[in-house]
């Protein structure tokens, strides 16, 4: 494989500060002309996936293969303990002679204070590894903790200026399919003091082994199932609509992934224990952000995530819920910049002929499955709207797109989301 090719500064910034910054080591040679030609690329994704029933019982053995001896276990709510998953995990670690300590209480929209707490524990325990049990929020926090544990400065540096080139070994047992963090090199955390919701990135942040057992995800609430579907779709459409060059193969692949998510979401709303649908949904989440949907593309950005990060930084709404509000409004605003892609989306996903019809169909589907489509549903009101617009506009400094996402244009997008 050839050496990595340099990216434009805009793309570097977008990759650095969005959830997709670390999908894989994908380097692109940007070209000015829009088209379908596959761009030059280098691709590397070293994550080992262990997919299937009961795989979590082998976590100790998997970690031992990499020489893990002292692990910090990170999790969210006590649901992990009440379900018996925590006990199964620690029994596996004990059987393999792996000592452990724990950090619970990671919340949805994870925060910097909890990461700093984890860094302190990991350093004091002299951990050599971090084991995340939970969804993307837990794993994103664990990645930051793993980097911070081997760093003398403040872990927030990895979100604003530094790439993580060394970290404790990272392992995970995924209990919620959404972010794709189990197979990429990045994570997102909110700095509560500044309301900056930024991402960290680095080759050291790839998990060594990620366990995906669809059965563990059967207890996810209906609300978080549909929020997850929204998140996966958002990961899929960012490049689909914004890339200056987007190969036919990748476009078709994204369409297949979106249709799979929509189909399996409806099945799982009716029968949460449908293993086949749960497995397809889980793998679609992973594949949406492990680098494959961006291979050979160029000139893409992540405006939906940039805007939503401003919303959830202020309102603390679930990330996927904020995205389902943002996406239809942003699509209406942006469609004329890439009308062909929007027409194709309408045709391939919904069997419709017009861009507007496709946008309305997506919004209707969100409403059908029960994820929000209006700002009022995610805590945005006249009292905080100005703050959110200012925050989103300030994010363009690191995300790029300042020429498009002015305060005036952001206000237009938010108006269409009311």
XYZ file of C-alpha atoms in Angstrom, residues 18-410:
393
model
C -16.538 15.301 13.867
C -17.573 11.796 14.791
C -16.122 10.660 11.482
C -12.628 12.078 12.053
C -11.384 8.629 12.964
C -13.310 6.258 10.726
C -10.034 4.755 9.534
C -6.689 5.798 8.171
C -8.181 7.022 4.909
C -6.159 9.689 3.113
C -7.552 11.411 0.033
C -6.142 13.480 -2.811
C -8.754 16.206 -3.231
C -9.707 17.245 -6.751
C -11.701 20.328 -7.641
C -14.056 18.694 -10.129
C -17.160 16.909 -8.885
C -17.657 13.437 -10.237
C -17.863 9.711 -9.640
C -14.208 8.842 -10.159
C -12.608 6.799 -7.369
C -9.955 9.029 -5.770
C -6.526 7.784 -4.714
C -6.528 6.470 -1.152
C -4.734 4.500 1.534
C -6.935 2.449 3.844
C -6.131 0.767 7.136
C -8.500 -0.431 9.847
C -6.799 -2.704 12.388
C -9.797 -3.374 14.665
C -10.638 -7.010 15.287
C -14.377 -7.609 15.500
C -15.743 -10.566 17.445
C -19.380 -10.790 16.346
C -21.911 -13.251 17.691
C -23.740 -14.806 20.608
C -21.832 -15.243 23.838
C -18.634 -13.619 22.582
C -18.527 -11.358 25.655
C -17.719 -14.394 27.797
C -14.345 -14.598 26.054
C -13.256 -11.030 26.747
C -10.601 -12.089 29.246
C -9.016 -14.438 26.730
C -9.119 -11.794 23.996
C -7.446 -9.244 26.251
C -4.838 -11.750 27.377
C -3.788 -12.250 23.760
C -2.562 -8.644 23.858
C -0.874 -9.004 27.244
C -3.441 -7.083 29.291
C -2.932 -7.458 33.044
C -4.591 -4.446 34.685
C -7.831 -3.056 33.257
C -10.055 -0.086 33.983
C -13.650 -1.112 33.255
C -15.792 1.821 32.112
C -19.581 1.652 31.916
C -22.684 3.831 32.031
C -25.698 2.996 34.139
C -26.210 0.184 36.643
C -28.180 -1.617 33.922
C -24.894 -3.283 32.997
C -24.689 -4.777 36.481
C -28.374 -5.598 36.852
C -28.330 -7.532 33.579
C -25.476 -9.747 34.767
C -23.163 -8.585 31.969
C -20.742 -6.919 34.388
C -20.373 -10.089 36.466
C -19.847 -12.207 33.357
C -17.167 -9.804 32.237
C -15.240 -9.681 35.509
C -15.440 -13.457 35.853
C -13.805 -13.748 32.440
C -11.089 -11.297 33.483
C -10.475 -13.126 36.765
C -10.194 -16.462 34.970
C -7.399 -14.973 32.876
C -5.606 -13.332 35.784
C -6.505 -9.770 34.776
C -6.879 -7.354 37.683
C -9.410 -4.551 37.337
C -10.935 -1.437 38.795
C -14.038 0.375 37.587
C -15.579 3.691 36.591
C -19.345 3.914 36.185
C -21.745 6.738 35.499
C -20.803 7.718 31.954
C -23.811 9.563 30.541
C -25.231 9.970 27.077
C -23.417 12.959 25.587
C -20.314 12.116 27.659
C -18.568 14.906 29.516
C -15.001 15.965 30.133
C -15.231 15.837 33.946
C -15.973 12.104 33.836
C -13.080 11.546 31.430
C -10.723 13.397 33.764
C -11.991 11.235 36.630
C -11.216 8.136 34.577
C -7.729 9.355 33.687
C -6.966 9.848 37.387
C -8.192 6.346 38.271
C -6.285 4.731 35.398
C -3.042 6.438 36.398
C -3.392 5.555 40.085
C -4.271 1.940 39.253
C -1.426 1.741 36.728
C -3.838 0.305 34.177
C -2.483 -1.092 30.932
C -5.891 -1.292 29.267
C -9.407 0.139 29.268
C -12.474 -2.048 28.764
C -15.655 -0.231 27.729
C -18.999 -1.920 28.384
C -21.796 0.077 26.808
C -22.556 2.206 23.764
C -20.703 4.926 21.940
C -20.668 7.370 24.863
C -18.883 4.847 27.067
C -16.415 3.863 24.360
C -15.700 7.460 23.342
C -14.964 8.296 26.985
C -12.777 5.208 27.270
C -10.714 6.237 24.259
C -10.053 9.647 25.792
C -9.192 8.051 29.133
C -6.794 5.655 27.406
C -4.969 8.570 25.781
C -5.012 10.760 28.879
C -3.599 8.003 31.076
C -0.291 8.178 29.190
C -0.155 11.967 28.982
C 1.199 14.475 31.484
C -1.018 17.364 30.337
C -4.786 17.851 30.341
C -6.705 15.262 28.323
C -8.708 18.086 26.649
C -5.573 18.782 24.615
C -6.471 15.747 22.510
C -9.726 17.448 21.523
C -8.274 20.797 20.524
C -4.664 20.366 19.427
C -3.082 16.925 19.751
C -3.442 13.596 17.971
C -3.338 10.536 20.215
C -0.222 8.639 19.148
C -0.096 6.508 22.292
C -2.772 5.177 24.603
C -3.618 2.288 26.871
C -4.979 -0.731 25.023
C -8.693 -0.364 24.304
C -11.275 -3.153 24.287
C -15.062 -2.981 24.250
C -18.319 -4.866 24.568
C -20.924 -2.888 22.620
C -24.456 -2.812 24.039
C -25.908 -0.100 21.768
C -25.427 0.137 18.002
C -25.160 3.719 16.762
C -21.856 5.570 16.701
C -19.578 3.030 15.020
C -16.901 3.914 17.591
C -16.143 0.208 17.962
C -14.338 0.228 14.625
C -12.819 3.669 14.302
C -10.160 5.874 15.861
C -12.128 8.723 17.345
C -14.493 9.812 20.081
C -16.616 12.819 21.061
C -16.871 14.484 24.466
C -18.452 17.731 25.702
C -16.510 20.243 27.756
C -19.239 21.384 30.140
C -17.412 24.613 31.034
C -17.092 25.865 27.444
C -19.955 23.921 25.808
C -17.504 22.722 23.165
C -18.508 19.294 21.878
C -15.374 18.174 20.070
C -13.691 14.988 18.955
C -10.354 13.360 19.698
C -8.519 11.318 17.099
C -5.442 9.170 16.742
C -4.117 5.867 15.486
C -3.686 4.710 19.098
C -7.445 4.964 19.672
C -8.467 2.014 17.534
C -9.813 -0.716 19.819
C -7.787 -3.916 19.835
C -10.919 -6.083 19.966
C -14.574 -5.045 19.778
C -17.294 -7.501 20.749
C -20.683 -7.168 19.045
C -23.295 -9.576 20.361
C -26.684 -8.500 18.975
C -28.439 -10.268 21.850
C -26.950 -7.742 24.293
C -28.735 -4.947 22.426
C -32.232 -6.406 22.655
C -33.035 -4.429 25.822
C -32.336 -1.038 24.226
C -35.422 1.154 24.590
C -37.539 1.989 21.563
C -36.541 5.625 21.941
C -32.824 4.900 21.763
C -33.339 2.406 18.949
C -34.796 5.120 16.706
C -32.256 7.709 17.874
C -29.576 5.205 16.877
C -31.155 4.743 13.467
C -31.045 8.501 12.960
C -27.375 8.602 13.956
C -26.448 5.837 11.505
C -28.333 7.552 8.682
C -26.571 10.828 9.480
C -23.178 9.128 9.314
C -24.186 7.785 5.923
C -25.501 10.960 4.291
C -22.797 13.446 5.281
C -20.415 12.297 2.573
C -23.220 11.222 0.244
C -24.487 14.788 -0.103
C -21.371 16.912 0.467
C -18.510 15.095 -1.302
C -17.100 16.734 -4.425
C -16.235 13.288 -5.752
C -18.245 10.220 -4.794
C -17.695 6.835 -6.502
C -20.701 4.884 -7.746
C -19.788 1.840 -5.672
C -19.651 3.831 -2.428
C -22.898 5.643 -3.218
C -24.681 2.324 -3.788
C -23.161 0.890 -0.642
C -24.450 3.802 1.447
C -27.928 3.420 -0.042
C -27.954 -0.260 0.876
C -26.862 0.555 4.413
C -29.578 3.180 4.874
C -32.293 0.875 3.538
C -31.086 -1.879 5.872
C -31.269 0.468 8.864
C -34.776 1.602 7.986
C -36.067 -1.926 7.390
C -34.547 -3.412 10.533
C -35.651 -0.492 12.702
C -39.270 -1.171 11.827
C -38.827 -4.885 12.486
C -37.193 -4.259 15.858
C -39.896 -1.836 16.948
C -42.317 -4.727 16.565
C -40.013 -7.478 17.858
C -36.917 -6.338 19.796
C -35.723 -9.944 20.040
C -35.461 -10.546 16.293
C -31.817 -11.631 16.200
C -31.460 -11.443 12.437
C -32.702 -7.852 12.294
C -30.722 -6.903 15.382
C -27.559 -8.301 13.817
C -28.085 -6.466 10.533
C -28.793 -3.226 12.399
C -25.686 -3.582 14.569
C -23.408 -4.285 11.640
C -24.900 -1.433 9.615
C -24.002 0.921 12.479
C -20.417 -0.316 12.459
C -20.042 -0.166 8.696
C -21.431 3.376 8.456
C -18.406 4.817 10.218
C -15.487 2.392 9.913
C -14.051 4.111 6.855
C -15.596 2.083 4.070
C -18.258 4.659 3.206
C -15.529 7.264 2.643
C -13.032 5.242 0.613
C -12.182 7.005 -2.637
C -14.365 10.034 -1.892
C -13.154 13.610 -1.486
C -14.262 17.087 -0.431
C -16.783 15.950 2.174
C -17.814 17.632 5.425
C -20.054 16.980 8.445
C -22.484 19.896 8.765
C -25.327 17.898 10.309
C -23.071 16.729 13.109
C -21.583 20.191 13.567
C -25.029 21.737 13.976
C -26.346 18.972 16.208
C -23.322 19.136 18.474
C -24.235 22.741 19.203
C -27.818 21.709 20.033
C -26.917 18.876 22.390
C -24.103 20.877 24.001
C -26.782 23.348 25.154
C -29.876 21.165 25.648
C -28.241 17.778 26.390
C -30.748 16.114 24.058
C -29.854 12.621 22.769
C -27.480 12.957 19.827
C -29.597 10.905 17.410
C -32.738 12.832 18.365
C -31.008 16.104 17.541
C -29.807 14.714 14.229
C -33.303 13.682 13.107
C -34.365 17.297 13.666
C -31.376 18.771 11.842
C -31.204 16.488 8.802
C -34.443 17.342 6.949
C -33.955 21.075 7.551
C -30.313 20.984 6.456
C -31.245 18.956 3.372
C -33.766 21.624 2.315
C -31.118 24.303 2.768
C -28.325 22.418 0.987
C -30.088 20.544 -1.817
C -29.374 23.002 -4.658
C -25.626 22.600 -4.085
C -25.795 18.929 -5.114
C -29.248 18.442 -6.612
C -28.339 15.255 -8.460
C -27.431 13.462 -5.257
C -30.692 14.520 -3.607
C -32.731 13.313 -6.571
C -30.894 10.009 -6.537
C -31.479 9.657 -2.781
C -35.213 10.137 -3.305
C -35.270 7.563 -6.088
C -33.076 4.880 -4.525
C -34.324 5.094 -0.942
C -38.007 5.928 -1.430
C -38.785 5.336 -5.114
C -39.645 9.005 -5.617
C -38.654 11.377 -8.409
C -37.937 14.735 -6.767
C -35.397 15.992 -4.242
C -38.075 17.683 -2.130
C -40.176 14.531 -2.123
C -37.212 12.512 -0.844
C -36.536 14.989 1.951
C -40.167 14.947 3.043
C -40.196 11.138 2.891
C -37.209 10.926 5.222
C -38.840 13.356 7.643
C -42.069 11.337 7.496
C -40.145 8.145 8.243
C -38.523 9.746 11.269
C -41.969 10.738 12.498
C -43.325 7.270 11.771
C -40.749 5.527 13.934
C -40.945 8.175 16.643
C -37.759 10.216 16.562
C -38.096 14.040 16.744
C -38.293 16.319 13.715
C -38.946 19.686 15.408
C -36.661 21.868 17.517
C -39.235 22.123 20.289
C -39.011 18.342 20.745
C -35.316 18.527 21.680
C -35.455 21.505 24.028
C -34.658 24.306 21.588
C -36.692 27.465 22.151
C -36.469 31.201 21.609
C -34.555 31.596 24.863
C -31.626 29.398 23.837
C -31.780 29.474 20.032
C -29.421 32.429 19.704
C -26.834 30.735 21.902
C -27.050 27.559 19.822
C -26.649 29.422 16.529
C -23.637 31.317 17.903
C -22.131 28.061 19.127
C -22.669 26.285 15.802
C -21.127 29.215 13.973
C -18.108 29.148 16.291
C -17.620 25.453 15.509
C -16.874 26.328 11.876
C -13.438 27.480 13.021
C -12.450 23.855 13.536
C -15.007 21.998 11.417
C -14.697 24.211 8.331
C -17.562 25.602 6.239
C -17.556 29.127 7.628
C -18.376 30.520 4.183
C -21.576 28.445 4.054
C -22.611 28.197 7.695
C -22.811 31.869 8.561
C -25.101 32.928 11.386
C -27.636 34.025 8.787
C -27.663 30.669 7.024
C -27.704 28.731 10.271
